[in-house]
mmCIF file of C-alpha atoms in Angstrom:
data_model
loop_
_atom_site.group_PDB
_atom_site.id
_atom_site.type_symbol
_atom_site.label_atom_id
_atom_site.label_comp_id
_atom_site.label_asym_id
_atom_site.label_seq_id
_atom_site.Cartn_x
_atom_site.Cartn_y
_atom_site.Cartn_z
ATOM 1 C CA UNK O 1 70.401 -10.105 58.010
ATOM 2 C CA UNK O 2 69.793 -6.551 59.219
ATOM 3 C CA UNK O 3 70.022 -3.935 56.473
ATOM 4 C CA UNK O 4 70.661 -0.383 57.688
ATOM 5 C CA UNK O 5 71.642 2.891 56.036
ATOM 6 C CA UNK O 6 73.427 6.120 56.840
ATOM 7 C CA UNK O 7 74.086 9.360 55.016
ATOM 8 C CA UNK O 8 77.635 9.957 53.798
ATOM 9 C CA UNK O 9 79.885 12.201 55.928
ATOM 10 C CA UNK O 10 83.261 12.978 54.429
ATOM 11 C CA UNK O 11 85.276 13.080 57.669
ATOM 12 C CA UNK O 12 84.048 9.733 58.944
ATOM 13 C CA UNK O 13 83.211 7.850 55.761
ATOM 14 C CA UNK O 14 85.830 8.652 53.114
ATOM 15 C CA UNK O 15 87.927 5.582 54.020
ATOM 16 C CA UNK O 16 84.845 3.410 54.481
ATOM 17 C CA UNK O 17 83.618 4.217 50.973
ATOM 18 C CA UNK O 18 87.105 3.795 49.480
ATOM 19 C CA UNK O 19 87.470 0.319 50.969
ATOM 20 C CA UNK O 20 84.025 -0.696 49.715
ATOM 21 C CA UNK O 21 84.691 0.528 46.175
ATOM 22 C CA UNK O 22 88.047 -1.269 46.127
ATOM 23 C CA UNK O 23 86.495 -4.512 47.405
ATOM 24 C CA UNK O 24 83.683 -4.501 44.819
ATOM 25 C CA UNK O 25 85.662 -3.321 41.780
ATOM 26 C CA UNK O 26 85.687 -5.691 38.805
ATOM 27 C CA UNK O 27 86.573 -4.003 35.531
ATOM 28 C CA UNK O 28 86.015 -7.081 33.376
ATOM 29 C CA UNK O 29 82.479 -7.467 34.728
ATOM 30 C CA UNK O 30 81.822 -3.709 34.436
ATOM 31 C CA UNK O 31 80.475 -3.541 37.982
ATOM 32 C CA UNK O 32 80.728 0.210 38.551
ATOM 33 C CA UNK O 33 83.163 3.046 39.087
ATOM 34 C CA UNK O 34 86.560 2.405 40.727
ATOM 35 C CA UNK O 35 87.418 4.021 44.054
ATOM 36 C CA UNK O 36 89.447 7.035 42.795
ATOM 37 C CA UNK O 37 86.501 8.266 40.711
ATOM 38 C CA UNK O 38 84.641 9.323 43.863
ATOM 39 C CA UNK O 39 87.582 10.485 45.956
ATOM 40 C CA UNK O 40 89.207 12.531 43.190
ATOM 41 C CA UNK O 41 85.988 14.495 42.713
ATOM 42 C CA UNK O 42 84.942 15.057 46.309
ATOM 43 C CA UNK O 43 86.969 18.247 46.808
ATOM 44 C CA UNK O 44 87.665 19.312 43.221
ATOM 45 C CA UNK O 45 86.730 22.867 42.244
ATOM 46 C CA UNK O 46 84.384 21.594 39.526
ATOM 47 C CA UNK O 47 82.506 19.415 42.007
ATOM 48 C CA UNK O 48 79.590 20.807 44.039
ATOM 49 C CA UNK O 49 79.990 18.865 47.265
ATOM 50 C CA UNK O 50 77.233 20.760 49.083
ATOM 51 C CA UNK O 51 74.785 17.930 48.387
ATOM 52 C CA UNK O 52 77.115 15.136 49.505
ATOM 53 C CA UNK O 53 74.985 14.575 52.622
ATOM 54 C CA UNK O 54 72.465 12.994 50.220
ATOM 55 C CA UNK O 55 74.904 10.248 49.246
ATOM 56 C CA UNK O 56 73.781 7.142 51.105
ATOM 57 C CA UNK O 57 75.554 3.988 52.321
ATOM 58 C CA UNK O 58 73.785 0.642 52.880
ATOM 59 C CA UNK O 59 75.062 -1.884 55.461
ATOM 60 C CA UNK O 60 74.508 -5.535 56.290
ATOM 61 C CA UNK O 61 75.658 -5.458 59.886
ATOM 62 C CA UNK O 62 79.025 -3.690 59.736
ATOM 63 C CA UNK O 63 79.632 -4.575 56.076
ATOM 64 C CA UNK O 64 79.023 -1.937 53.396
ATOM 65 C CA UNK O 65 76.850 -3.450 50.668
ATOM 66 C CA UNK O 66 75.786 -0.492 48.494
ATOM 67 C CA UNK O 67 76.557 3.152 47.852
ATOM 68 C CA UNK O 68 74.422 5.665 45.920
ATOM 69 C CA UNK O 69 76.201 8.911 45.087
ATOM 70 C CA UNK O 70 76.583 11.729 42.583
ATOM 71 C CA UNK O 71 79.567 13.299 40.874
ATOM 72 C CA UNK O 72 79.358 16.193 38.410
ATOM 73 C CA UNK O 73 76.801 17.430 37.628
ATOM 74 C CA UNK O 74 74.991 16.723 40.881
ATOM 75 C CA UNK O 75 72.084 15.255 38.915
ATOM 76 C CA UNK O 76 74.239 12.364 37.598
ATOM 77 C CA UNK O 77 73.685 9.469 40.002
ATOM 78 C CA UNK O 78 75.980 6.432 40.331
ATOM 79 C CA UNK O 79 75.579 3.086 42.088
ATOM 80 C CA UNK O 80 77.997 0.506 43.443
ATOM 81 C CA UNK O 81 76.508 -2.709 44.855
ATOM 82 C CA UNK O 82 78.220 -5.680 46.461
ATOM 83 C CA UNK O 83 77.621 -9.038 44.740
ATOM 84 C CA UNK O 84 74.761 -10.913 46.404
ATOM 85 C CA UNK O 85 72.768 -7.780 47.200
ATOM 86 C CA UNK O 86 71.191 -7.207 43.817
ATOM 87 C CA UNK O 87 67.779 -7.601 45.509
ATOM 88 C CA UNK O 88 68.217 -4.017 46.771
ATOM 89 C CA UNK O 89 67.844 -2.658 43.236
ATOM 90 C CA UNK O 90 64.314 -1.257 43.640
ATOM 91 C CA UNK O 91 65.193 0.377 46.953
ATOM 92 C CA UNK O 92 68.359 1.945 45.535
ATOM 93 C CA UNK O 93 66.584 3.336 42.471
ATOM 94 C CA UNK O 94 63.693 4.626 44.610
ATOM 95 C CA UNK O 95 66.137 6.411 46.892
ATOM 96 C CA UNK O 96 67.895 8.041 43.940
ATOM 97 C CA UNK O 97 64.604 9.209 42.426
ATOM 98 C CA UNK O 98 63.048 10.547 45.624
ATOM 99 C CA UNK O 99 66.063 11.943 47.513
ATOM 100 C CA UNK O 100 68.999 12.636 45.187
ATOM 101 C CA UNK O 101 69.300 15.934 43.242
ATOM 102 C CA UNK O 102 66.964 16.202 40.261
ATOM 103 C CA UNK O 103 66.134 19.875 39.602
ATOM 104 C CA UNK O 104 63.213 19.267 37.311
ATOM 105 C CA UNK O 105 63.809 16.414 34.924
ATOM 106 C CA UNK O 106 67.600 16.715 34.800
ATOM 107 C CA UNK O 107 68.437 13.610 36.811
ATOM 108 C CA UNK O 108 70.349 10.858 35.025
ATOM 109 C CA UNK O 109 71.172 7.409 36.320
ATOM 110 C CA UNK O 110 74.595 6.204 35.146
ATOM 111 C CA UNK O 111 74.505 2.414 34.899
ATOM 112 C CA UNK O 112 77.079 -0.135 33.749
ATOM 113 C CA UNK O 113 76.728 -3.362 31.783
ATOM 114 C CA UNK O 114 77.304 -5.394 34.926
ATOM 115 C CA UNK O 115 74.357 -3.663 36.593
ATOM 116 C CA UNK O 116 71.485 -5.153 34.616
ATOM 117 C CA UNK O 117 69.503 -5.534 37.862
ATOM 118 C CA UNK O 118 69.613 -1.732 38.252
ATOM 119 C CA UNK O 119 68.678 -1.183 34.606
ATOM 120 C CA UNK O 120 65.621 -3.390 35.096
ATOM 121 C CA UNK O 121 64.629 -1.499 38.244
ATOM 122 C CA UNK O 122 65.130 1.855 36.508
ATOM 123 C CA UNK O 123 62.984 0.764 33.560
ATOM 124 C CA UNK O 124 60.189 -0.211 35.962
ATOM 125 C CA UNK O 125 60.419 3.283 37.431
ATOM 126 C CA UNK O 126 59.907 4.863 33.999
ATOM 127 C CA UNK O 127 63.517 5.473 32.973
ATOM 128 C CA UNK O 128 64.782 4.944 29.425
ATOM 129 C CA UNK O 129 68.337 4.779 28.150
ATOM 130 C CA UNK O 130 69.116 8.022 26.312
ATOM 131 C CA UNK O 131 72.877 7.805 25.746
ATOM 132 C CA UNK O 132 75.869 5.515 26.049
ATOM 133 C CA UNK O 133 79.630 5.856 25.937
ATOM 134 C CA UNK O 134 82.760 3.823 26.608
ATOM 135 C CA UNK O 135 85.766 4.808 28.679
ATOM 136 C CA UNK O 136 88.858 3.153 27.272
ATOM 137 C CA UNK O 137 91.243 0.906 29.224
ATOM 138 C CA UNK O 138 94.784 -0.179 28.390
ATOM 139 C CA UNK O 139 95.348 -3.854 29.162
ATOM 140 C CA UNK O 140 98.961 -4.395 30.250
ATOM 141 C CA UNK O 141 99.022 -7.668 28.342
ATOM 142 C CA UNK O 142 99.701 -5.305 25.449
ATOM 143 C CA UNK O 143 102.668 -2.967 25.099
ATOM 144 C CA UNK O 144 102.673 0.827 25.133
ATOM 145 C CA UNK O 145 105.845 2.327 23.735
ATOM 146 C CA UNK O 146 105.840 5.968 22.656
ATOM 147 C CA UNK O 147 109.091 7.902 22.969
ATOM 148 C CA UNK O 148 109.354 11.370 24.457
ATOM 149 C CA UNK O 149 109.828 13.913 21.626
ATOM 150 C CA UNK O 150 113.075 15.821 21.256
ATOM 151 C CA UNK O 151 113.524 18.972 23.386
ATOM 152 C CA UNK O 152 111.245 17.714 26.154
ATOM 153 C CA UNK O 153 112.050 15.968 29.411
ATOM 154 C CA UNK O 154 110.326 14.380 32.381
ATOM 155 C CA UNK O 155 110.398 16.283 35.671
ATOM 156 C CA UNK O 156 111.420 14.212 38.682
ATOM 157 C CA UNK O 157 108.608 13.799 41.208
ATOM 158 C CA UNK O 158 110.526 15.461 44.025
ATOM 159 C CA UNK O 159 111.295 18.479 41.814
ATOM 160 C CA UNK O 160 107.741 19.266 40.684
ATOM 161 C CA UNK O 161 106.854 22.937 41.205
ATOM 162 C CA UNK O 162 103.176 23.029 42.139
ATOM 163 C CA UNK O 163 102.790 26.670 41.088
ATOM 164 C CA UNK O 164 104.054 25.871 37.606
ATOM 165 C CA UNK O 165 101.853 22.787 37.577
ATOM 166 C CA UNK O 166 98.832 24.899 38.528
ATOM 167 C CA UNK O 167 99.577 27.245 35.626
ATOM 168 C CA UNK O 168 99.698 24.277 33.254
ATOM 169 C CA UNK O 169 96.347 22.971 34.544
ATOM 170 C CA UNK O 170 94.826 26.427 34.083
ATOM 171 C CA UNK O 171 95.341 26.655 30.338
ATOM 172 C CA UNK O 172 95.984 22.954 29.692
ATOM 173 C CA UNK O 173 92.305 22.359 30.465
ATOM 174 C CA UNK O 174 91.326 25.270 28.190
ATOM 175 C CA UNK O 175 90.243 27.655 30.929
ATOM 176 C CA UNK O 176 92.079 30.581 29.333
ATOM 177 C CA UNK O 177 95.256 31.804 27.692
ATOM 178 C CA UNK O 178 98.604 32.186 29.383
ATOM 179 C CA UNK O 179 97.910 35.890 29.645
ATOM 180 C CA UNK O 180 94.857 35.186 31.785
ATOM 181 C CA UNK O 181 97.047 33.598 34.419
ATOM 182 C CA UNK O 182 98.333 36.939 35.690
ATOM 183 C CA UNK O 183 98.222 36.918 39.465
ATOM 184 C CA UNK O 184 97.716 33.620 41.248
ATOM 185 C CA UNK O 185 97.167 35.485 44.516
ATOM 186 C CA UNK O 186 94.107 37.308 43.178
ATOM 187 C CA UNK O 187 90.898 35.411 43.802
ATOM 188 C CA UNK O 188 87.784 36.080 41.757
ATOM 189 C CA UNK O 189 84.900 34.074 43.213
ATOM 190 C CA UNK O 190 82.617 35.082 40.352
ATOM 191 C CA UNK O 191 84.496 32.808 37.933
ATOM 192 C CA UNK O 192 83.914 29.078 37.612
ATOM 193 C CA UNK O 193 87.679 28.827 37.207
ATOM 194 C CA UNK O 194 90.053 31.611 38.175
ATOM 195 C CA UNK O 195 93.857 31.536 38.199
ATOM 196 C CA UNK O 196 93.791 31.602 41.974
ATOM 197 C CA UNK O 197 91.230 28.814 42.198
ATOM 198 C CA UNK O 198 93.300 26.604 39.907
ATOM 199 C CA UNK O 199 96.385 27.448 41.938
ATOM 200 C CA UNK O 200 94.708 26.779 45.275
ATOM 201 C CA UNK O 201 93.294 23.463 44.061
ATOM 202 C CA UNK O 202 96.786 22.358 43.125
ATOM 203 C CA UNK O 203 98.344 23.580 46.378
ATOM 204 C CA UNK O 204 95.620 21.896 48.416
ATOM 205 C CA UNK O 205 95.888 18.506 46.748
ATOM 206 C CA UNK O 206 99.669 18.445 46.830
ATOM 207 C CA UNK O 207 100.255 19.864 50.319
ATOM 208 C CA UNK O 208 97.235 18.168 51.929
ATOM 209 C CA UNK O 209 96.508 15.257 49.598
ATOM 210 C CA UNK O 210 93.410 13.147 49.746
ATOM 211 C CA UNK O 211 93.765 9.986 51.855
ATOM 212 C CA UNK O 212 94.607 7.701 48.952
ATOM 213 C CA UNK O 213 96.435 10.060 46.570
ATOM 214 C CA UNK O 214 99.662 8.692 45.099
ATOM 215 C CA UNK O 215 101.284 11.821 43.671
ATOM 216 C CA UNK O 216 104.678 10.149 43.617
ATOM 217 C CA UNK O 217 103.535 8.434 40.410
ATOM 218 C CA UNK O 218 102.334 11.592 38.631
ATOM 219 C CA UNK O 219 104.051 12.511 35.359
ATOM 220 C CA UNK O 220 105.059 16.050 34.394
ATOM 221 C CA UNK O 221 106.775 16.914 31.100
ATOM 222 C CA UNK O 222 108.671 20.186 30.596
ATOM 223 C CA UNK O 223 110.090 21.828 27.488
ATOM 224 C CA UNK O 224 113.683 23.049 27.061
ATOM 225 C CA UNK O 225 112.739 26.321 28.787
ATOM 226 C CA UNK O 226 111.520 24.388 31.863
ATOM 227 C CA UNK O 227 107.924 25.334 31.111
ATOM 228 C CA UNK O 228 105.509 22.579 32.135
ATOM 229 C CA UNK O 229 103.627 21.384 29.070
ATOM 230 C CA UNK O 230 101.996 18.028 29.927
ATOM 231 C CA UNK O 231 100.635 16.541 33.145
ATOM 232 C CA UNK O 232 99.248 13.080 33.861
ATOM 233 C CA UNK O 233 98.088 12.164 37.355
ATOM 234 C CA UNK O 234 98.156 8.635 38.718
ATOM 235 C CA UNK O 235 96.287 6.781 41.467
ATOM 236 C CA UNK O 236 97.782 3.366 42.249
ATOM 237 C CA UNK O 237 95.357 0.812 43.738
ATOM 238 C CA UNK O 238 97.394 -2.381 44.230
ATOM 239 C CA UNK O 239 94.397 -4.404 45.503
ATOM 240 C CA UNK O 240 92.742 -3.947 42.083
ATOM 241 C CA UNK O 241 96.004 -3.979 40.108
ATOM 242 C CA UNK O 242 94.624 -0.704 38.795
ATOM 243 C CA UNK O 243 96.584 2.273 37.478
ATOM 244 C CA UNK O 244 93.899 4.965 37.541
ATOM 245 C CA UNK O 245 95.078 7.817 35.330
ATOM 246 C CA UNK O 246 93.477 11.148 36.286
ATOM 247 C CA UNK O 247 93.796 13.868 35.103
ATOM 248 C CA UNK O 248 95.593 14.354 31.761
ATOM 249 C CA UNK O 249 96.245 17.670 30.042
ATOM 250 C CA UNK O 250 98.651 19.231 27.538
ATOM 251 C CA UNK O 251 99.292 22.903 26.812
ATOM 252 C CA UNK O 252 97.419 23.891 23.628
ATOM 253 C CA UNK O 253 100.570 24.950 21.771
ATOM 254 C CA UNK O 254 102.274 21.620 22.541
ATOM 255 C CA UNK O 255 99.475 19.279 21.489
ATOM 256 C CA UNK O 256 99.698 16.689 18.699
ATOM 257 C CA UNK O 257 103.413 16.174 19.358
ATOM 258 C CA UNK O 258 103.125 12.862 21.195
ATOM 259 C CA UNK O 259 103.566 14.198 24.731
ATOM 260 C CA UNK O 260 100.456 12.569 26.218
ATOM 261 C CA UNK O 261 101.343 9.241 24.608
ATOM 262 C CA UNK O 262 104.861 9.499 26.050
ATOM 263 C CA UNK O 263 103.458 10.284 29.515
ATOM 264 C CA UNK O 264 101.147 7.271 29.371
ATOM 265 C CA UNK O 265 104.052 5.106 28.191
ATOM 266 C CA UNK O 266 106.031 6.119 31.283
ATOM 267 C CA UNK O 267 102.997 5.281 33.425
ATOM 268 C CA UNK O 268 102.765 1.916 31.682
ATOM 269 C CA UNK O 269 106.379 0.915 32.366
ATOM 270 C CA UNK O 270 106.362 2.217 35.930
ATOM 271 C CA UNK O 271 102.986 0.823 37.002
ATOM 272 C CA UNK O 272 103.445 -2.545 35.286
ATOM 273 C CA UNK O 273 106.625 -3.015 37.294
ATOM 274 C CA UNK O 274 104.560 -2.457 40.442
ATOM 275 C CA UNK O 275 102.078 -5.154 39.429
ATOM 276 C CA UNK O 276 99.361 -3.189 37.606
ATOM 277 C CA UNK O 277 97.317 -5.131 35.046
ATOM 278 C CA UNK O 278 95.452 -2.218 33.435
ATOM 279 C CA UNK O 279 95.290 1.564 33.201
ATOM 280 C CA UNK O 280 92.292 3.816 32.719
ATOM 281 C CA UNK O 281 91.888 6.418 30.014
ATOM 282 C CA UNK O 282 88.834 8.257 28.732
ATOM 283 C CA UNK O 283 86.279 8.428 25.958
ATOM 284 C CA UNK O 284 88.453 10.460 23.566
ATOM 285 C CA UNK O 285 89.538 8.700 20.359
ATOM 286 C CA UNK O 286 93.131 9.569 21.239
ATOM 287 C CA UNK O 287 93.210 6.591 23.587
ATOM 288 C CA UNK O 288 92.085 4.157 20.904
ATOM 289 C CA UNK O 289 94.730 5.473 18.522
ATOM 290 C CA UNK O 290 97.549 4.598 20.919
ATOM 291 C CA UNK O 291 96.299 1.106 21.738
ATOM 292 C CA UNK O 292 93.576 1.408 24.359
ATOM 293 C CA UNK O 293 90.557 -0.880 24.058
ATOM 294 C CA UNK O 294 86.929 -0.674 25.152
ATOM 295 C CA UNK O 295 86.661 -0.663 28.931
ATOM 296 C CA UNK O 296 83.822 0.666 31.068
ATOM 297 C CA UNK O 297 80.537 0.891 29.154
ATOM 298 C CA UNK O 298 78.308 3.598 30.636
ATOM 299 C CA UNK O 299 74.607 3.942 29.882
ATOM 300 C CA UNK O 300 72.652 7.072 30.775
ATOM 301 C CA UNK O 301 69.013 6.773 31.819
ATOM 302 C CA UNK O 302 66.389 9.504 32.154
ATOM 303 C CA UNK O 303 62.800 9.526 33.303
ATOM 304 C CA UNK O 304 60.149 9.584 30.561
#
């Protein structure tokens, strides 16, 4: 056994990391984040990818056995480890503590219930659990059946207008009012989110999608005036039988009408027919109300 490491490089390693995360994913054993979690974030506007050279990959020969990486904020550190290599726990935690972004005492280690070996190593290093949360999952053994409300309709995948979709994402994620989305060609780099930045993100991901994007399964709902009012993205990972829903937003004035539930219902019927066994959600109580159950249990650890 010869254990080696290398620093992550997006152009050469994006597929390598994807394959590893797919191979090691086990949602019932809560073994870590699924593959789309990392890839979806890597070029998002809210993600600071300037530190991605600190993400590190461990190998046993040519086989990837561990990956230490951050998402957002850059001080939140995640771990995925192949079964049989739990003995690397101390080394992985030490690397995170000494090399990954910290900025004072802001670093957090995000650990799952199936990663007790990492929790033990973190505790030895002086970390304590400070928070926990659960991302909900819908098990396709159950049924999801919410009808689309009157005066709304689904937009066919081939007809989706990415400029209209960008506008929806702008105020659907509460970045401003409709009136703020004035000129999508005007770029204001001083804003965390500008109309142009939202627009360019959408154009980039649709015209030059990430390697494993499956936009053909995205759901867009429009009102009777053809205004886009609800969007639900979908990553389909057949090897994991996973329907990874990301992102989900509804226009503020169209919320609490059942649109998101209807979008997820369409995902459910479509993805189940393809062989999916489960679909991701989020922490929001909305998911529990429509039938989601406890899924990934995340624990957050900070240094004393």
